[in-house]
PDB file of C-alpha atoms and ligand atoms in Angstrom:
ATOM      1  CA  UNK A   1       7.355 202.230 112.774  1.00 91.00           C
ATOM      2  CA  UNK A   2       9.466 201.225 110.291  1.00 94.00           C
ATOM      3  CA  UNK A   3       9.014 204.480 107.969  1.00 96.00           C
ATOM      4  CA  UNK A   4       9.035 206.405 111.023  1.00 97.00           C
ATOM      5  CA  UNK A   5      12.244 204.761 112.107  1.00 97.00           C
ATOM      6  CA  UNK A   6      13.732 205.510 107.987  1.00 97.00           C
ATOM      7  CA  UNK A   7      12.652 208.768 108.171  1.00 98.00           C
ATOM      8  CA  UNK A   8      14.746 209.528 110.947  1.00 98.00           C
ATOM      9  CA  UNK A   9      17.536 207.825 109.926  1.00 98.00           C
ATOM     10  CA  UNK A  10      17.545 210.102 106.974  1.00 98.00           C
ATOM     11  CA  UNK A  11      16.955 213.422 108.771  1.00 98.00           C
ATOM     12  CA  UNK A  12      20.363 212.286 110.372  1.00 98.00           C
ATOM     13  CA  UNK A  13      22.197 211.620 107.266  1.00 98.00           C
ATOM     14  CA  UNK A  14      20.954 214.734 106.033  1.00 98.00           C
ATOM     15  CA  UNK A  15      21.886 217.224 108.832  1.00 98.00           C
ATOM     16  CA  UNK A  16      25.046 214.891 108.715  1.00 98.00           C
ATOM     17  CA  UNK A  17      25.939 215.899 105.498  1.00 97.00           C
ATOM     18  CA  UNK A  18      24.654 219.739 105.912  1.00 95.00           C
ATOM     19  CA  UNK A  19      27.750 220.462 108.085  1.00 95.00           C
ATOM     20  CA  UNK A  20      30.113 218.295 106.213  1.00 97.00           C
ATOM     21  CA  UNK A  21      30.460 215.201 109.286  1.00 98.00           C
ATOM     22  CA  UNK A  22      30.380 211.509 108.491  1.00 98.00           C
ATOM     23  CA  UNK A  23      27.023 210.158 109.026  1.00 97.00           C
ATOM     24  CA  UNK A  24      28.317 206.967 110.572  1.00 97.00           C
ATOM     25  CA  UNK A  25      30.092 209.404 113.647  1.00 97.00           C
ATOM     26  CA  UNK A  26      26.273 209.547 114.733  1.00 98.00           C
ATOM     27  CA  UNK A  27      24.171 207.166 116.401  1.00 98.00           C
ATOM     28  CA  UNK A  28      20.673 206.853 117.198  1.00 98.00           C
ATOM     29  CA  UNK A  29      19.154 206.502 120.465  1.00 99.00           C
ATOM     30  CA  UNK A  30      15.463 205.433 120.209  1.00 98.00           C
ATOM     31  CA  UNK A  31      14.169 206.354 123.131  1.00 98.00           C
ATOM     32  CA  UNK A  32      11.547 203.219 124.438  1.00 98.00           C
ATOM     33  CA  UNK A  33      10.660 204.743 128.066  1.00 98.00           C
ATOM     34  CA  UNK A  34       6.812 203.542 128.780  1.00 97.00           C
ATOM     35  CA  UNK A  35       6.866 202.044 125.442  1.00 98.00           C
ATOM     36  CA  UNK A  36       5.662 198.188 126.287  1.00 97.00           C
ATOM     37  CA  UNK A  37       7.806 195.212 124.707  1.00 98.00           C
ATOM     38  CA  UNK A  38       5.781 194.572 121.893  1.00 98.00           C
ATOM     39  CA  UNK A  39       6.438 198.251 120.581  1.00 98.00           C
ATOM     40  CA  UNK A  40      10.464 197.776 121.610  1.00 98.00           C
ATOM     41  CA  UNK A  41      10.466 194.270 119.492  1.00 98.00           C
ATOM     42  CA  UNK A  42       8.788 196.282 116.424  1.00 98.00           C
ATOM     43  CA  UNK A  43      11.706 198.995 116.506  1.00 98.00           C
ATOM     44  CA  UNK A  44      14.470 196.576 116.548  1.00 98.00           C
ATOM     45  CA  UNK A  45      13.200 194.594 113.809  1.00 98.00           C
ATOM     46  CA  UNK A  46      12.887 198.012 111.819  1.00 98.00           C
ATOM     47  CA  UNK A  47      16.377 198.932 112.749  1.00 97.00           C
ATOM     48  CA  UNK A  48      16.375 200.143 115.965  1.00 98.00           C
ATOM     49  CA  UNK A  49      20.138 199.383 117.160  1.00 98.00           C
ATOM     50  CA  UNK A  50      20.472 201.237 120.472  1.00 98.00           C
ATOM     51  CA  UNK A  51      17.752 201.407 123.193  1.00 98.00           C
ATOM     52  CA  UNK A  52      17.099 204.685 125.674  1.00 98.00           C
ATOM     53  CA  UNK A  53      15.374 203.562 128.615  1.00 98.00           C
ATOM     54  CA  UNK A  54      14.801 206.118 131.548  1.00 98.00           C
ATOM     55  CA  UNK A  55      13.617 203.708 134.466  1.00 98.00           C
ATOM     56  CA  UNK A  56      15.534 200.956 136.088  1.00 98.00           C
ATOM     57  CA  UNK A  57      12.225 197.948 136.789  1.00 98.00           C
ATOM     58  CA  UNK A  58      10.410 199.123 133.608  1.00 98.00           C
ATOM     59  CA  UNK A  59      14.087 198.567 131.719  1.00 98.00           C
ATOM     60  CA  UNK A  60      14.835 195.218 133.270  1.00 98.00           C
ATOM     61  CA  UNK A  61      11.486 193.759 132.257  1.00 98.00           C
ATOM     62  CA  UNK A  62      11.749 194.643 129.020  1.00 98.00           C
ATOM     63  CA  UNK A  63      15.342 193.991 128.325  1.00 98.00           C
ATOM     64  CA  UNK A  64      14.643 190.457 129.725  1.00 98.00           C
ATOM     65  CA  UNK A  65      11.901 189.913 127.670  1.00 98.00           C
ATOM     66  CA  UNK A  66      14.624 191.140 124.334  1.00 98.00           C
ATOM     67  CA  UNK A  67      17.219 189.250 125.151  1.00 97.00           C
ATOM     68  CA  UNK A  68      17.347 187.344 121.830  1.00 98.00           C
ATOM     69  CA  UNK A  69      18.109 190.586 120.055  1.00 98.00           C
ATOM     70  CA  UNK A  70      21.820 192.215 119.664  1.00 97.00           C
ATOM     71  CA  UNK A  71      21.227 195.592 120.434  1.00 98.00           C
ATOM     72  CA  UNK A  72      22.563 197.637 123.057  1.00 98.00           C
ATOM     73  CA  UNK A  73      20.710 199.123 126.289  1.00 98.00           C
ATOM     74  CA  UNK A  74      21.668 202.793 127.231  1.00 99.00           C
ATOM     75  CA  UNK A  75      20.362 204.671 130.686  1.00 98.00           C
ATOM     76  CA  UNK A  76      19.233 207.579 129.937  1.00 98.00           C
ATOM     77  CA  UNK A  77      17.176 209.099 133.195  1.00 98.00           C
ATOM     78  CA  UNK A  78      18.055 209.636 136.763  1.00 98.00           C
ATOM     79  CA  UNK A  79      20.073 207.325 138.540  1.00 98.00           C
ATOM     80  CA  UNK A  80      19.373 207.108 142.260  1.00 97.00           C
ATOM     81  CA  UNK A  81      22.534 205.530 143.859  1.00 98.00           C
ATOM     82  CA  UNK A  82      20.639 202.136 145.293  1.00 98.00           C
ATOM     83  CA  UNK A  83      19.640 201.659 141.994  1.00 98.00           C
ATOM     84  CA  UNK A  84      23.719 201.536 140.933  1.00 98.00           C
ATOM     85  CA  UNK A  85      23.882 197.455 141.048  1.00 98.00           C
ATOM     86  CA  UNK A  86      21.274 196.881 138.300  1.00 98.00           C
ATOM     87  CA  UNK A  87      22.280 200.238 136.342  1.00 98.00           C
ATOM     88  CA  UNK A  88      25.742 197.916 135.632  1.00 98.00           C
ATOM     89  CA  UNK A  89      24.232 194.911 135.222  1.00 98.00           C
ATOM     90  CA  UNK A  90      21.706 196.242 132.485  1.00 98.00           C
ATOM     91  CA  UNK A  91      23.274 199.164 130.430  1.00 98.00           C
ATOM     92  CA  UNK A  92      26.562 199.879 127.860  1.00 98.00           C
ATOM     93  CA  UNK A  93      26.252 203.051 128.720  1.00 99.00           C
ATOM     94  CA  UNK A  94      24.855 205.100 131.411  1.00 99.00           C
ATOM     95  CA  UNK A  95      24.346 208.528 130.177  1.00 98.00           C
ATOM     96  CA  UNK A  96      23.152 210.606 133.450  1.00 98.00           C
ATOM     97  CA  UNK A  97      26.938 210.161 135.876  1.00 98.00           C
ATOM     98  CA  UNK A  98      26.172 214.284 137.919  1.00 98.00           C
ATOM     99  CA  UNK A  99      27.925 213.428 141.055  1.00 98.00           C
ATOM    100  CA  UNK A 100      31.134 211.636 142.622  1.00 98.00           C
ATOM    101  CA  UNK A 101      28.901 210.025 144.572  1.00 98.00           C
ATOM    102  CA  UNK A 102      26.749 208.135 142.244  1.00 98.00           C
ATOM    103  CA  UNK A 103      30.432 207.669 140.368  1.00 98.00           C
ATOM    104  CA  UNK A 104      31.965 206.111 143.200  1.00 98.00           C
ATOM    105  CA  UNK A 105      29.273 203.810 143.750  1.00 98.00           C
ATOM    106  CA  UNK A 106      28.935 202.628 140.155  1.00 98.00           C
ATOM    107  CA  UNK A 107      32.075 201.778 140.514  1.00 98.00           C
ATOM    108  CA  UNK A 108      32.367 199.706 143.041  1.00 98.00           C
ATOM    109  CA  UNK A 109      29.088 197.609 141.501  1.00 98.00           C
ATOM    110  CA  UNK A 110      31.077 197.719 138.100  1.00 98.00           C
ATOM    111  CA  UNK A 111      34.351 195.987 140.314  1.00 98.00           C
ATOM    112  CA  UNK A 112      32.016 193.204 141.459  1.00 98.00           C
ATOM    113  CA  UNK A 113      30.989 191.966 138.256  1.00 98.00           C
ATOM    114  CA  UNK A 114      34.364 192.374 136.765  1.00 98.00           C
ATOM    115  CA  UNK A 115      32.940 195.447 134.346  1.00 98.00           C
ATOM    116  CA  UNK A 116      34.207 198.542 133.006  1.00 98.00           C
ATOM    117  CA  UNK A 117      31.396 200.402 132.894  1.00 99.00           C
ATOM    118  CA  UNK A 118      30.571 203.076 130.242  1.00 99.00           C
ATOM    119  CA  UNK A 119      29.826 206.197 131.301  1.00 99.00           C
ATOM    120  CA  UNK A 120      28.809 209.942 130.350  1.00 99.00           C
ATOM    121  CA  UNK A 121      28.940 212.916 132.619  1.00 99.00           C
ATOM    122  CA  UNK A 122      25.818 214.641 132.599  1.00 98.00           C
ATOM    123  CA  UNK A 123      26.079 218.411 132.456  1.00 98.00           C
ATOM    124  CA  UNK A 124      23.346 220.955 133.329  1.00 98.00           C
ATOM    125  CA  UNK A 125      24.401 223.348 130.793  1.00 98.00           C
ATOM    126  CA  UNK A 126      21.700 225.969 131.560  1.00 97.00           C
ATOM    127  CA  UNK A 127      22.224 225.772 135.098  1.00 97.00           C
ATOM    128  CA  UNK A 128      18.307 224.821 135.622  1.00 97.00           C
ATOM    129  CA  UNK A 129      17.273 224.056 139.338  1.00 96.00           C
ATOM    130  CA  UNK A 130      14.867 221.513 137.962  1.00 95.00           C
ATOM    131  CA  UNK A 131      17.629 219.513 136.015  1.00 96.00           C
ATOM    132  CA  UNK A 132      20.222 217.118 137.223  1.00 97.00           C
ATOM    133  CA  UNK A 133      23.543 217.486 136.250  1.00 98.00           C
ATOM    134  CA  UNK A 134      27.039 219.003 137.096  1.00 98.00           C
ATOM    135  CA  UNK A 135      27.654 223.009 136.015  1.00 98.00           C
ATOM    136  CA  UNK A 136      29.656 223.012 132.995  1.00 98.00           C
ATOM    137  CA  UNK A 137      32.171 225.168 135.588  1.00 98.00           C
ATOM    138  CA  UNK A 138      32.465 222.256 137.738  1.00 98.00           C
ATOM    139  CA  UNK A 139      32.671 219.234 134.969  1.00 98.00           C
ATOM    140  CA  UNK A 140      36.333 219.374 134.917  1.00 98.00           C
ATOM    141  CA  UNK A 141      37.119 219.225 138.514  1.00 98.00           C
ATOM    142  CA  UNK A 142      34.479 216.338 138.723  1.00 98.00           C
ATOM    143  CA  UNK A 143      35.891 214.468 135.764  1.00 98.00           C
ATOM    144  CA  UNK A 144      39.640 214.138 137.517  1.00 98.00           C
ATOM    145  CA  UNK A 145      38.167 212.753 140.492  1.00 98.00           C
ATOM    146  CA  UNK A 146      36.432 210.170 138.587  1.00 98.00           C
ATOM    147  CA  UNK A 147      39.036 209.856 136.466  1.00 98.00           C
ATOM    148  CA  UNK A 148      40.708 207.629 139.527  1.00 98.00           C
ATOM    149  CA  UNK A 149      37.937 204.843 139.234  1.00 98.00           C
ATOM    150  CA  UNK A 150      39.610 202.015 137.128  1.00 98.00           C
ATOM    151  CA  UNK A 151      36.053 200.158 136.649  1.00 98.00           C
ATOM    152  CA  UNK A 152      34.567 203.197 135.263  1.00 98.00           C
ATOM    153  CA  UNK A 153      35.270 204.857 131.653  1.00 98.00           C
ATOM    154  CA  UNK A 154      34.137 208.346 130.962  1.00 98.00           C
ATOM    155  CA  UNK A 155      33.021 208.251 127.015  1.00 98.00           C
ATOM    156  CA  UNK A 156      31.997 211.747 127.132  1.00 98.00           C
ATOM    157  CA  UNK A 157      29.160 214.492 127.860  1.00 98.00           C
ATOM    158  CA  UNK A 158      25.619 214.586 127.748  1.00 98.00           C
ATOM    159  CA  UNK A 159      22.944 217.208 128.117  1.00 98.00           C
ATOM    160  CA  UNK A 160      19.445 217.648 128.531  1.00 97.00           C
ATOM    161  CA  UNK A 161      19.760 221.882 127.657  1.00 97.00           C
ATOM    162  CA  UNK A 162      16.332 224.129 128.788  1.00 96.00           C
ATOM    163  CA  UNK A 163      13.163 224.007 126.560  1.00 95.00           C
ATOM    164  CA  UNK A 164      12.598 226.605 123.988  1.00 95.00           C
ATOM    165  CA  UNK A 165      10.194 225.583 121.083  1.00 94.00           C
ATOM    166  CA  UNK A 166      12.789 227.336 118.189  1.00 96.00           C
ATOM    167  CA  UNK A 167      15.213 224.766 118.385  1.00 95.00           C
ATOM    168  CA  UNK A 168      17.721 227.670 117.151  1.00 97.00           C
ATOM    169  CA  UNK A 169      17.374 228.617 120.511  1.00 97.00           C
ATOM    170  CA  UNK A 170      19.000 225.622 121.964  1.00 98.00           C
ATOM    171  CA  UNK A 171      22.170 226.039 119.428  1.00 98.00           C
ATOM    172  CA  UNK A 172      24.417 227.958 121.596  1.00 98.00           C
ATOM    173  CA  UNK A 173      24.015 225.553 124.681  1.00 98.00           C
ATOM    174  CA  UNK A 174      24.750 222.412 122.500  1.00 98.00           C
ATOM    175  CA  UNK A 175      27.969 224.436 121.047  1.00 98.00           C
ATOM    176  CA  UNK A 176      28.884 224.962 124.694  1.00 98.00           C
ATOM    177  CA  UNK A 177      28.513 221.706 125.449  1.00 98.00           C
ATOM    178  CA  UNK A 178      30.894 220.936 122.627  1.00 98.00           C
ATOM    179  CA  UNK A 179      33.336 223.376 123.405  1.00 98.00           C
ATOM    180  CA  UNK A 180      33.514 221.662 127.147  1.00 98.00           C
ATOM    181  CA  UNK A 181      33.992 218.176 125.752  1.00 98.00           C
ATOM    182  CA  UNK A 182      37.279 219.721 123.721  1.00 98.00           C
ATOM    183  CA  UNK A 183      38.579 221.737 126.466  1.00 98.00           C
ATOM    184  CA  UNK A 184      38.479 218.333 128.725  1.00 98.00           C
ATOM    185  CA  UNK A 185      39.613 215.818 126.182  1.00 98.00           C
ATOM    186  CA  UNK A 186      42.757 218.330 126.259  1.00 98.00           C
ATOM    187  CA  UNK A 187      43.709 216.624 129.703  1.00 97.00           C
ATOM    188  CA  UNK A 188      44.095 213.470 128.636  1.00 97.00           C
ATOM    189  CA  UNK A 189      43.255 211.943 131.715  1.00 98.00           C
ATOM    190  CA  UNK A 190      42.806 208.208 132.693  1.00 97.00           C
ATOM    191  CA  UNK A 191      39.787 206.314 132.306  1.00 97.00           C
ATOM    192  CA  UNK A 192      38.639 209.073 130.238  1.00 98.00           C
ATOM    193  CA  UNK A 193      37.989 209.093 126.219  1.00 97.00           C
ATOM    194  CA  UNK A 194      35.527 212.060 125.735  1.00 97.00           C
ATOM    195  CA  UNK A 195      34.910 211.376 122.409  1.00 98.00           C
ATOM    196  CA  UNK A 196      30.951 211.122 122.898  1.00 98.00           C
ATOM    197  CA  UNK A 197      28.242 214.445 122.875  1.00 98.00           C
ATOM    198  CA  UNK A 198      24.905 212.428 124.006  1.00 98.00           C
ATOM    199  CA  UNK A 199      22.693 215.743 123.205  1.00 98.00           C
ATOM    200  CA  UNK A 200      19.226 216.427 120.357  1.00 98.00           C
ATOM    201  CA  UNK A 201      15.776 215.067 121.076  1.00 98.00           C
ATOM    202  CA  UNK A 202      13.205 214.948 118.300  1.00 98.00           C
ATOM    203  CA  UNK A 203      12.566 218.737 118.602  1.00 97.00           C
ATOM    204  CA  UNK A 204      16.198 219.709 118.209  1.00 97.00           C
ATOM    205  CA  UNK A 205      18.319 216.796 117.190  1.00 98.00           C
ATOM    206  CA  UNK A 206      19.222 218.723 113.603  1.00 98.00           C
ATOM    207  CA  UNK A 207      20.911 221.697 115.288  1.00 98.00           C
ATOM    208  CA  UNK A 208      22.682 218.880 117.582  1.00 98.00           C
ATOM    209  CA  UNK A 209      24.266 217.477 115.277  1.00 98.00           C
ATOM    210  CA  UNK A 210      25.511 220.444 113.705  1.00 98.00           C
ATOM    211  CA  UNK A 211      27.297 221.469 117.001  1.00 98.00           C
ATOM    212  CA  UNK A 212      29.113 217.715 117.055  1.00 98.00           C
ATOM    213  CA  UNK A 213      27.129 215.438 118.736  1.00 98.00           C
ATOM    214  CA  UNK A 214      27.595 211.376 118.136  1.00 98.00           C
ATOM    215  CA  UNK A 215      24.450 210.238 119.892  1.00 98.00           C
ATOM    216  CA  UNK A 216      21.218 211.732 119.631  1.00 98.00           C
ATOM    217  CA  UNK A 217      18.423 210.110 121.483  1.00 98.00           C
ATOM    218  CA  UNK A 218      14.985 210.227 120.176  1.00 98.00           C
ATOM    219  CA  UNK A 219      11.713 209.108 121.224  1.00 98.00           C
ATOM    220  CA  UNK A 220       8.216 210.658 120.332  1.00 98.00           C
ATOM    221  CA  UNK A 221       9.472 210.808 116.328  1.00 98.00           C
ATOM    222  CA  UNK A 222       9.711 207.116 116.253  1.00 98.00           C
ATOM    223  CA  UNK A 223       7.461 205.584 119.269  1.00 97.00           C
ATOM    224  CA  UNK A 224       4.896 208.600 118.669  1.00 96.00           C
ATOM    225  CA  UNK A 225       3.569 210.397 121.833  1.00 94.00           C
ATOM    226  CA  UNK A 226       3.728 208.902 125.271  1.00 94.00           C
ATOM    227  CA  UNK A 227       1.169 208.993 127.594  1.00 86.00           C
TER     228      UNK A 227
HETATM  229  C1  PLP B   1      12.392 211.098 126.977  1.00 87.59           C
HETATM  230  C2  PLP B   1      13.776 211.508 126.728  1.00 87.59           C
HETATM  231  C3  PLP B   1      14.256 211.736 125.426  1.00 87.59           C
HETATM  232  C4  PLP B   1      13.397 211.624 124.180  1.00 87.59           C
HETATM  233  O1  PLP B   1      12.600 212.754 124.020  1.00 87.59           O
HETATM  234  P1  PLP B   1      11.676 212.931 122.723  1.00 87.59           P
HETATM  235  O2  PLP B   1      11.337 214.375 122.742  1.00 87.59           O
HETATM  236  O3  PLP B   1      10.489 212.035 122.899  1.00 87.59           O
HETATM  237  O4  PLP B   1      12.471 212.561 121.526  1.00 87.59           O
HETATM  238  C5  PLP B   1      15.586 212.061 125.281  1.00 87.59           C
HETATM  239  N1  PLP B   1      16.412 212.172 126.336  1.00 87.59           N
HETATM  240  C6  PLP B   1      15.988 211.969 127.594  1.00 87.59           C
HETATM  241  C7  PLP B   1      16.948 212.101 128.711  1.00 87.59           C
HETATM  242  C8  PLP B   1      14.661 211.651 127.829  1.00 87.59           C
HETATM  243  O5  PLP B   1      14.250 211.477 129.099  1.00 87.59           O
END
């Protein structure tokens, strides 16, 4: 785990470096979905600073049992809107905010516990029925509106882009995510930073970070292959 979790960390640096970007503008995800506690324990004591988990109950149970540790808890999979009240309570940062509706009610559970909660708009940039997500056409429009929720804070886009096995192939979807994340910052609207591009698994996370993005989340490379 611990070579595993090096490894990565220099693959990072490296493709860091290859396009001429600070290393430390990039932070790793390890991605810990179906991993038990033991396995999450052994990552953080190797290094592991940030934590991807994909399902609310399986997250809670674990991030109970690692409370002791200083790391941070991100959401990383789909958010059904009951689930809202522990999605605030658990995570820094929830990276999978598609609709105004799932917005609105994060918001009001982030109100009740006196949080501003840390967000990312989630956009389906290859328009894929089987992916959540708002269309990169309609991230804008989506963004203002939730730009009006003073318990929510929009850090920026993430993506999950379709599945090609040449990760060249994914380049010009991660670029366009990029490109959307400028054209937005632009607005400088409230509540909303957009500094963040959540996008680059462990097939693809090189070419990610050559197109800009500051937090790549990676699972199989370091926890090896789920089941
Ligand atoms: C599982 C998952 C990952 C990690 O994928 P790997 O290919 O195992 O690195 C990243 N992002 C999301 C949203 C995931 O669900």
């Amino acid at each position: 785990m611990r070579k595993k979790l090096e490894d990565i960390k220099n693959r990072i640096k490296k493709a860091a470096c290859v396009c001429g970007r600070d290393p430390e503008t990039i932070r790793l995800v390890a991605v810990s979905k179906t991993m038990p506690a033991d396995r999450v324990r052994e990552a953080i004591e190797a290094g592991a600073a940030i934590l991807g988990e994909n399902y609310i109950q399986e997250a809670r149970e674990k991030i109970n049992t690692l409370l002791s540790y200083p790391v941070s808890w991100h959401f990383i999979g789909r958010l059904q809107t009951n689930k809202a009240k522990y999605a605030v309570k658990l995570f820094d940062l929830i990276h999978t905010v598609g609709t105004l509706k799932l917005a609105h009610e994060l918001n009001k559970q982030a109100k009740k516990i006196n949080k501003v909660q840390n967000i990312l708009i989630q956009v389906n940039v290859g328009m894929e029925i089987s992916k959540s997500g708002v269309y990169a056409k309609d991230a804008q429009s989506l963004i203002k509106d939730i730009s009006c929720f003073e318990n929510l804070s929009v850090k920026g886009l993430m993506t999950m882009p379709p599945f090609f096995n040449n990760p060249e192939k994914v380049r010009p979807y991660f670029s366009a995510l990029c490109n959307l994340r400028d054209q937005i910052k632009k607005e400088s609207m409230p509540n909303v930073s957009m500094n963040e591009l959540s996008m680059g698994m462990t097939g693809d996370f090189e070419v990610a970070i050559e197109e800009g993005a500051t937090l790549v989340r990676i699972g199989t490379a370091i926890f090896g292959k789920r089941n």
